[in-house]
Amino acid sequence: MKITAIEAIPFRIPYAKPLKFASGEVHVADHVLVRVHTDDGVVGVAEAPPRPFTYGETQRGIIAVIETIFSPQLVGLELTDRERMAALMGRTVGNPTAKAAIDMAVWDALGRTLGLGVSELLGGYTDRMRVSHMLGFDQPAAMVDEAERMREVHGITTFKVKVGRRPAALDVAVVRALREGLGPDVVLYVDGNRGWTASESARAMRQMADLDLAFAEELSPADDVLGRRWLVSQLDVPFIADESATTPAEVTREVLGGSATAISIKTARTGFTGSQRVLHLAEGLGLEVVMGNQIDGQLGSICSVAFGAAHQRTSQYAGELSNFLDMSDDLLTEPLRIENGELALRPGAGLGVEVDEEKLRRYRTDL
């Protein structure tokens, strides 16, 4: 079970519907396919999504750090040496999605080697998750139409609504239109991507107080330390720390400092090994947890559901697992399907998915 090679393959797939939000917008999936090869002939796979507006990573940067730093460090280690791998990669600052993709590909290779599913190895709590769909910036009628289509076609009844525009009345109108159009049984929560100030956030939340929101996420910057603490103290819904709390240390700081009361776990930035550390800390602190989405493709989404379904706390709420529906194509041989509002694990060893080599040749950008 020794690692013999690590590949980092760039690919580019356009989005049929771009996602727009307060900190940026995504029109094309310029992602990196990571493959971990072993001396047994097993190949584990995962996906790294560069998000320069959140973590500072780029596609070329991910490839460079994997090829020049991480691969030389990890080749020759056993698949079970995950703590050693984390320690070695931890010497390099940043690069969260590059590290996470390697970690998840290692878990996939381990599962394939042992003949067990990754979700079984991680915990095996359930075999599926309810799905939350992310709604990006648009006109109120268009966002209501998209939500209604997701409910009708895929059975999705939980929606994360991107907010953070100025004036805030634009987003308040959207959320109100969604509640009025979808009815009282749909779960709605908002994500500001740090777009508002603390005072703007508090005012907008007061204006939406009658809309039965489940959560509020990253409405204002965490670096506005006193403002964020003041904002969280004003709210009567859990405040989710996402990009401000990506490590156990950051979670501890944000929560004990009064700047968050819940967290988002994204396997795209903490892999499976790091995500378990964050999850276990959240359990110890009594925090509510949602499974977030890094605008992942199908490979990234199956990683999220593998982790989320493995644990009781991460499967309690609907996970953000549907952004791949906005892509024009994907790399898997068998596309993922959301049915009755749920995304199920794939049967089989590892992650249970295979990369379509013909599609990879079509979309890779290094040949």
Tab-separated table of C-alpha atoms in Angstrom:
chain	number	residue	atom	x	y	z
A	1	MET	CA	0.000	0.000	0.000
A	2	LYS	CA	2.899	2.359	-0.692
A	3	ILE	CA	2.367	5.566	-2.628
A	4	THR	CA	4.352	5.463	-5.864
A	5	ALA	CA	3.148	8.636	-7.606
A	6	ILE	CA	0.809	11.605	-7.220
A	7	GLU	CA	-0.686	13.218	-10.329
A	8	ALA	CA	-2.166	16.714	-10.547
A	9	ILE	CA	-4.149	17.142	-13.771
A	10	PRO	CA	-5.741	20.496	-14.654
A	11	PHE	CA	-9.129	20.478	-16.347
A	12	ARG	CA	-11.630	23.111	-17.408
A	13	ILE	CA	-15.416	22.659	-17.609
A	14	PRO	CA	-17.755	25.652	-18.117
A	15	TYR	CA	-20.730	26.278	-15.876
A	16	ALA	CA	-24.073	26.294	-17.640
A	17	LYS	CA	-25.185	28.761	-14.976
A	18	PRO	CA	-22.466	30.882	-13.298
A	19	LEU	CA	-22.674	31.324	-9.531
A	20	LYS	CA	-22.411	34.924	-8.288
A	21	PHE	CA	-21.900	35.949	-4.665
A	22	ALA	CA	-20.483	38.766	-2.538
A	23	SER	CA	-16.799	37.735	-2.685
A	24	GLY	CA	-16.679	36.698	-6.352
A	25	GLU	CA	-18.266	34.687	-9.127
A	26	VAL	CA	-17.480	31.419	-10.896
A	27	HIS	CA	-18.081	30.875	-14.618
A	28	VAL	CA	-15.719	27.955	-15.287
A	29	ALA	CA	-14.563	25.015	-13.164
A	30	ASP	CA	-10.770	25.315	-13.509
A	31	HIS	CA	-10.172	22.422	-11.131
A	32	VAL	CA	-7.390	19.894	-10.565
A	33	LEU	CA	-7.880	16.122	-10.632
A	34	VAL	CA	-5.566	14.490	-8.092
A	35	ARG	CA	-4.605	10.838	-8.467
A	36	VAL	CA	-2.653	8.855	-5.873
A	37	HIS	CA	-1.039	5.687	-7.261
A	38	THR	CA	0.129	2.761	-5.125
A	39	ASP	CA	2.487	-0.163	-5.636
A	40	ASP	CA	-0.563	-2.469	-5.683
A	41	GLY	CA	-1.829	-0.795	-8.864
A	42	VAL	CA	-4.629	1.009	-6.995
A	43	VAL	CA	-5.424	4.614	-7.915
A	44	GLY	CA	-7.316	6.936	-5.573
A	45	VAL	CA	-8.921	10.118	-6.904
A	46	ALA	CA	-10.127	13.484	-5.622
A	47	GLU	CA	-10.705	17.025	-6.881
A	48	ALA	CA	-9.113	20.339	-5.856
A	49	PRO	CA	-11.180	23.479	-6.637
A	50	PRO	CA	-9.052	26.660	-6.665
A	51	ARG	CA	-10.787	29.574	-4.955
A	52	PRO	CA	-8.368	32.541	-5.085
A	53	PHE	CA	-10.966	34.904	-3.610
A	54	THR	CA	-11.230	32.727	-0.492
A	55	TYR	CA	-7.949	30.835	0.023
A	56	GLY	CA	-5.568	32.445	-2.476
A	57	GLU	CA	-5.026	29.232	-4.453
A	58	THR	CA	-4.955	29.034	-8.249
A	59	GLN	CA	-5.020	26.037	-10.566
A	60	ARG	CA	-1.362	26.486	-11.518
A	61	GLY	CA	-0.413	26.999	-7.877
A	62	ILE	CA	-2.122	23.776	-6.793
A	63	ILE	CA	-0.309	21.796	-9.474
A	64	ALA	CA	3.024	23.382	-8.589
A	65	VAL	CA	2.806	22.729	-4.857
A	66	ILE	CA	1.730	19.111	-5.405
A	67	GLU	CA	4.423	18.377	-7.970
A	68	THR	CA	7.326	20.208	-6.340
A	69	ILE	CA	6.643	19.887	-2.598
A	70	PHE	CA	3.946	17.403	-1.573
A	71	SER	CA	4.655	14.581	-4.015
A	72	PRO	CA	8.376	14.333	-3.103
A	73	GLN	CA	7.405	14.353	0.583
A	74	LEU	CA	4.736	11.640	0.336
A	75	VAL	CA	5.900	9.154	-2.295
A	76	GLY	CA	7.103	6.034	-0.496
A	77	LEU	CA	4.734	6.390	2.460
A	78	GLU	CA	2.013	3.847	3.225
A	79	LEU	CA	-1.647	4.753	2.707
A	80	THR	CA	-2.114	4.321	6.452
A	81	ASP	CA	0.527	6.962	7.269
A	82	ARG	CA	-2.083	9.715	7.196
A	83	GLU	CA	-0.883	11.491	10.347
A	84	ARG	CA	2.647	11.591	8.961
A	85	MET	CA	1.300	12.922	5.668
A	86	ALA	CA	-0.631	15.648	7.474
A	87	ALA	CA	2.467	16.618	9.454
A	88	LEU	CA	4.635	16.786	6.333
A	89	MET	CA	2.131	18.814	4.327
A	90	GLY	CA	1.487	20.996	7.363
A	91	ARG	CA	5.041	22.341	7.108
A	92	THR	CA	3.880	24.263	4.026
A	93	VAL	CA	1.660	27.235	4.841
A	94	GLY	CA	-1.729	27.554	3.120
A	95	ASN	CA	-2.691	25.466	0.074
A	96	PRO	CA	-5.746	23.934	1.779
A	97	THR	CA	-7.484	22.410	-1.262
A	98	ALA	CA	-4.254	20.892	-2.572
A	99	LYS	CA	-3.666	19.209	0.801
A	100	ALA	CA	-7.301	18.164	1.077
A	101	ALA	CA	-7.411	16.568	-2.374
A	102	ILE	CA	-4.323	14.480	-1.636
A	103	ASP	CA	-5.786	13.382	1.691
A	104	MET	CA	-9.110	12.354	0.113
A	105	ALA	CA	-7.404	10.536	-2.766
A	106	VAL	CA	-5.370	8.605	-0.175
A	107	TRP	CA	-8.574	7.612	1.642
A	108	ASP	CA	-10.124	6.566	-1.697
A	109	ALA	CA	-7.065	4.432	-2.503
A	110	LEU	CA	-7.185	2.880	0.981
A	111	GLY	CA	-10.865	2.007	0.605
A	112	ARG	CA	-10.260	0.476	-2.817
A	113	THR	CA	-7.363	-1.557	-1.423
A	114	LEU	CA	-9.406	-2.868	1.509
A	115	GLY	CA	-12.605	-3.363	-0.483
A	116	LEU	CA	-14.530	-0.956	1.765
A	117	GLY	CA	-16.335	2.305	1.139
A	118	VAL	CA	-14.675	5.489	2.410
A	119	SER	CA	-17.832	6.436	4.292
A	120	GLU	CA	-17.730	3.066	6.082
A	121	LEU	CA	-14.124	3.651	7.073
A	122	LEU	CA	-14.936	7.136	8.350
A	123	GLY	CA	-17.903	6.121	10.479
A	124	GLY	CA	-20.728	4.522	8.500
A	125	TYR	CA	-23.649	6.346	10.136
A	126	THR	CA	-25.984	6.431	7.117
A	127	ASP	CA	-25.884	5.957	3.339
A	128	ARG	CA	-27.262	9.295	2.136
A	129	MET	CA	-27.768	12.970	2.922
A	130	ARG	CA	-30.529	15.476	2.347
A	131	VAL	CA	-29.484	18.174	-0.108
A	132	SER	CA	-29.398	21.946	0.210
A	133	HIS	CA	-29.161	23.961	-3.008
A	134	MET	CA	-27.187	27.209	-3.196
A	135	LEU	CA	-28.879	30.174	-4.898
A	136	GLY	CA	-26.528	32.839	-6.290
A	137	PHE	CA	-27.257	36.490	-7.039
A	138	ASP	CA	-30.099	37.127	-9.476
A	139	GLN	CA	-33.438	38.864	-9.679
A	140	PRO	CA	-36.050	37.684	-7.146
A	141	ALA	CA	-38.310	36.061	-9.759
A	142	ALA	CA	-35.388	34.179	-11.329
A	143	MET	CA	-34.211	32.858	-7.964
A	144	VAL	CA	-37.714	31.729	-7.048
A	145	ASP	CA	-37.997	29.980	-10.420
A	146	GLU	CA	-34.696	28.184	-9.856
A	147	ALA	CA	-35.719	27.054	-6.382
A	148	GLU	CA	-39.098	25.826	-7.641
A	149	ARG	CA	-37.345	23.873	-10.409
A	150	MET	CA	-34.968	22.271	-7.909
A	151	ARG	CA	-37.886	21.270	-5.725
A	152	GLU	CA	-39.919	19.894	-8.626
A	153	VAL	CA	-37.113	18.036	-10.426
A	154	HIS	CA	-34.880	16.938	-7.556
A	155	GLY	CA	-37.120	17.153	-4.491
A	156	ILE	CA	-34.845	19.705	-2.768
A	157	THR	CA	-36.533	21.656	0.035
A	158	THR	CA	-33.562	23.412	1.669
A	159	PHE	CA	-31.959	26.479	0.087
A	160	LYS	CA	-28.906	28.532	0.982
A	161	VAL	CA	-29.387	32.077	-0.319
A	162	LYS	CA	-26.389	34.220	-1.209
A	163	VAL	CA	-26.648	37.743	0.217
A	164	GLY	CA	-24.215	40.580	0.867
A	165	ARG	CA	-25.061	43.089	-1.872
A	166	ARG	CA	-25.545	46.804	-1.408
A	167	PRO	CA	-28.092	48.068	-0.803
A	168	ALA	CA	-29.080	45.174	1.427
A	169	ALA	CA	-32.685	45.728	0.367
A	170	LEU	CA	-31.848	43.819	-2.836
A	171	ASP	CA	-31.202	40.645	-0.882
A	172	VAL	CA	-33.978	41.176	1.641
A	173	ALA	CA	-36.395	41.325	-1.297
A	174	VAL	CA	-35.005	38.069	-2.687
A	175	VAL	CA	-35.345	36.161	0.583
A	176	ARG	CA	-38.859	37.512	1.099
A	177	ALA	CA	-39.825	36.467	-2.450
A	178	LEU	CA	-38.429	32.977	-1.818
A	179	ARG	CA	-40.386	32.555	1.411
A	180	GLU	CA	-43.594	33.832	-0.155
A	181	GLY	CA	-43.112	31.781	-3.315
A	182	LEU	CA	-41.994	28.513	-1.725
A	183	GLY	CA	-44.147	28.504	1.390
A	184	PRO	CA	-43.477	27.803	5.078
A	185	ASP	CA	-42.217	24.215	4.770
A	186	VAL	CA	-39.020	25.052	2.862
A	187	VAL	CA	-35.839	25.649	4.901
A	188	LEU	CA	-34.037	28.911	4.052
A	189	TYR	CA	-30.756	30.314	5.335
A	190	VAL	CA	-28.477	33.127	4.187
A	191	ASP	CA	-24.766	33.435	3.431
A	192	GLY	CA	-23.174	36.867	3.112
A	193	ASN	CA	-19.597	35.855	2.156
A	194	ARG	CA	-18.424	38.778	4.333
A	195	GLY	CA	-20.156	41.285	2.059
A	196	TRP	CA	-21.849	43.450	4.698
A	197	THR	CA	-20.623	45.311	7.744
A	198	ALA	CA	-21.842	44.171	11.152
A	199	SER	CA	-24.397	46.990	11.339
A	200	GLU	CA	-25.656	46.336	7.799
A	201	SER	CA	-25.986	42.653	8.668
A	202	ALA	CA	-27.931	43.321	11.854
A	203	ARG	CA	-30.320	45.672	10.071
A	204	ALA	CA	-30.908	43.184	7.223
A	205	MET	CA	-31.531	40.354	9.665
A	206	ARG	CA	-34.079	42.470	11.532
A	207	GLN	CA	-35.859	43.113	8.247
A	208	MET	CA	-35.945	39.341	7.618
A	209	ALA	CA	-36.956	38.410	11.159
A	210	ASP	CA	-40.404	37.227	10.059
A	211	LEU	CA	-39.052	34.870	7.337
A	212	ASP	CA	-38.123	31.938	9.631
A	213	LEU	CA	-34.462	31.673	8.618
A	214	ALA	CA	-32.597	28.619	9.912
A	215	PHE	CA	-29.036	30.043	9.909
A	216	ALA	CA	-26.959	33.057	8.978
A	217	GLU	CA	-23.449	32.507	7.603
A	218	GLU	CA	-20.423	34.819	7.328
A	219	LEU	CA	-22.510	37.981	6.994
A	220	SER	CA	-19.617	40.264	7.972
A	221	PRO	CA	-15.822	39.900	8.010
A	222	ALA	CA	-14.328	37.960	10.922
A	223	ASP	CA	-11.452	40.460	10.986
A	224	ASP	CA	-13.975	43.036	12.180
A	225	VAL	CA	-13.564	41.358	15.553
A	226	LEU	CA	-15.670	43.535	17.840
A	227	GLY	CA	-18.311	44.173	15.180
A	228	ARG	CA	-18.723	40.482	14.491
A	229	ARG	CA	-19.077	39.647	18.195
A	230	TRP	CA	-21.672	42.390	18.538
A	231	LEU	CA	-23.553	41.072	15.476
A	232	VAL	CA	-23.658	37.476	16.712
A	233	SER	CA	-24.984	38.683	20.076
A	234	GLN	CA	-27.905	40.366	18.273
A	235	LEU	CA	-29.086	37.277	16.372
A	236	ASP	CA	-31.648	34.676	17.365
A	237	VAL	CA	-30.431	32.101	14.813
A	238	PRO	CA	-27.130	30.189	14.782
A	239	PHE	CA	-24.310	32.113	13.096
A	240	ILE	CA	-22.189	29.819	10.914
A	241	ALA	CA	-18.453	30.381	10.597
A	242	ASP	CA	-17.276	29.125	7.215
A	243	GLU	CA	-14.130	30.567	5.624
A	244	SER	CA	-13.230	32.219	8.936
A	245	ALA	CA	-12.991	28.849	10.735
A	246	THR	CA	-11.235	26.279	8.557
A	247	THR	CA	-9.024	24.649	11.212
A	248	PRO	CA	-9.610	23.469	14.774
A	249	ALA	CA	-7.649	26.459	16.085
A	250	GLU	CA	-9.747	28.908	14.066
A	251	VAL	CA	-12.977	27.224	15.178
A	252	THR	CA	-11.884	27.492	18.812
A	253	ARG	CA	-10.954	31.144	18.416
A	254	GLU	CA	-14.166	32.150	16.621
A	255	VAL	CA	-16.524	30.244	18.906
A	256	LEU	CA	-14.924	30.996	22.267
A	257	GLY	CA	-14.523	34.614	21.174
A	258	GLY	CA	-18.266	34.897	20.579
A	259	SER	CA	-17.957	35.377	16.805
A	260	ALA	CA	-19.808	32.191	15.750
A	261	THR	CA	-22.213	29.622	17.163
A	262	ALA	CA	-22.098	26.986	14.385
A	263	ILE	CA	-19.618	25.876	11.708
A	264	SER	CA	-19.467	24.731	8.109
A	265	ILE	CA	-17.231	21.783	7.233
A	266	LYS	CA	-15.955	21.557	3.662
A	267	THR	CA	-14.009	18.466	2.694
A	268	ALA	CA	-12.603	20.407	-0.278
A	269	ARG	CA	-10.455	22.441	2.143
A	270	THR	CA	-9.874	20.042	5.072
A	271	GLY	CA	-10.060	16.632	3.393
A	272	PHE	CA	-11.352	13.727	5.436
A	273	THR	CA	-8.618	13.683	8.073
A	274	GLY	CA	-8.777	17.404	8.864
A	275	SER	CA	-12.573	17.444	8.676
A	276	GLN	CA	-12.770	14.775	11.373
A	277	ARG	CA	-10.610	16.922	13.641
A	278	VAL	CA	-12.925	19.889	13.119
A	279	LEU	CA	-16.028	17.739	13.578
A	280	HIS	CA	-14.853	16.174	16.825
A	281	LEU	CA	-14.023	19.620	18.195
A	282	ALA	CA	-17.513	20.795	17.212
A	283	GLU	CA	-19.018	17.822	19.031
A	284	GLY	CA	-17.018	18.658	22.141
A	285	LEU	CA	-18.121	22.277	22.021
A	286	GLY	CA	-21.745	21.383	21.276
A	287	LEU	CA	-21.826	23.224	17.939
A	288	GLU	CA	-24.270	22.674	15.125
A	289	VAL	CA	-22.606	21.673	11.852
A	290	VAL	CA	-23.520	21.950	8.184
A	291	MET	CA	-21.684	20.355	5.279
A	292	GLY	CA	-20.652	23.174	2.952
A	293	ASN	CA	-19.799	23.294	-0.739
A	294	GLN	CA	-16.739	24.807	-2.408
A	295	ILE	CA	-18.648	24.995	-5.730
A	296	ASP	CA	-17.510	21.406	-6.219
A	297	GLY	CA	-17.918	19.167	-9.214
A	298	GLN	CA	-19.386	15.698	-8.892
A	299	LEU	CA	-16.177	14.174	-7.543
A	300	GLY	CA	-15.964	16.834	-4.860
A	301	SER	CA	-19.656	16.395	-4.061
A	302	ILE	CA	-19.363	12.640	-3.551
A	303	CYS	CA	-16.470	13.354	-1.163
A	304	SER	CA	-18.740	15.680	0.810
A	305	VAL	CA	-21.553	13.159	1.072
A	306	ALA	CA	-19.099	10.371	1.964
A	307	PHE	CA	-17.932	12.382	4.964
A	308	GLY	CA	-21.309	13.845	5.873
A	309	ALA	CA	-23.113	10.505	5.786
A	310	ALA	CA	-20.399	8.893	7.893
A	311	HIS	CA	-21.278	10.891	11.013
A	312	GLN	CA	-24.471	11.639	12.912
A	313	ARG	CA	-23.820	15.350	13.467
A	314	THR	CA	-22.893	16.140	9.856
A	315	SER	CA	-25.945	14.328	8.496
A	316	GLN	CA	-28.409	16.101	10.805
A	317	TYR	CA	-28.969	18.982	8.365
A	318	ALA	CA	-29.140	19.069	4.579
A	319	GLY	CA	-25.692	19.331	3.011
A	320	GLU	CA	-24.747	21.726	0.219
A	321	LEU	CA	-24.321	19.038	-2.422
A	322	SER	CA	-25.956	20.255	-5.621
A	323	ASN	CA	-23.721	22.857	-7.268
A	324	PHE	CA	-22.553	20.311	-9.816
A	325	LEU	CA	-26.024	20.615	-11.358
A	326	ASP	CA	-24.938	24.033	-12.695
A	327	MET	CA	-21.960	22.574	-14.602
A	328	SER	CA	-22.235	21.803	-18.317
A	329	ASP	CA	-20.525	18.399	-17.881
A	330	ASP	CA	-18.379	16.428	-15.449
A	331	LEU	CA	-15.686	13.754	-15.297
A	332	LEU	CA	-17.477	10.751	-13.781
A	333	THR	CA	-18.480	7.699	-15.802
A	334	GLU	CA	-21.840	7.588	-14.025
A	335	PRO	CA	-23.298	11.004	-13.114
A	336	LEU	CA	-24.576	11.635	-9.612
A	337	ARG	CA	-28.339	11.858	-9.190
A	338	ILE	CA	-30.285	13.789	-6.580
A	339	GLU	CA	-33.634	12.106	-6.028
A	340	ASN	CA	-36.336	12.935	-3.495
A	341	GLY	CA	-34.087	15.652	-2.136
A	342	GLU	CA	-31.291	13.216	-1.261
A	343	LEU	CA	-27.860	12.261	-2.578
A	344	ALA	CA	-26.896	8.666	-1.818
A	345	LEU	CA	-23.475	7.105	-1.490
A	346	ARG	CA	-22.235	5.037	-4.382
A	347	PRO	CA	-21.864	1.304	-3.723
A	348	GLY	CA	-18.415	-0.155	-4.034
A	349	ALA	CA	-14.955	0.329	-2.614
A	350	GLY	CA	-13.431	3.725	-1.957
A	351	LEU	CA	-15.648	6.577	-3.097
A	352	GLY	CA	-17.485	4.239	-5.481
A	353	VAL	CA	-16.883	6.425	-8.546
A	354	GLU	CA	-14.680	6.236	-11.631
A	355	VAL	CA	-13.237	8.960	-13.861
A	356	ASP	CA	-14.295	8.840	-17.523
A	357	GLU	CA	-10.950	8.827	-19.357
A	358	GLU	CA	-12.473	10.121	-22.595
A	359	LYS	CA	-13.993	13.109	-20.805
A	360	LEU	CA	-10.728	13.736	-18.991
A	361	ARG	CA	-8.884	13.849	-22.325
A	362	ARG	CA	-11.496	16.286	-23.617
A	363	TYR	CA	-11.359	18.707	-20.689
A	364	ARG	CA	-7.785	18.497	-19.419
A	365	THR	CA	-5.706	21.544	-20.307
A	366	ASP	CA	-2.126	20.237	-20.005
A	367	LEU	CA	-1.951	18.355	-23.321
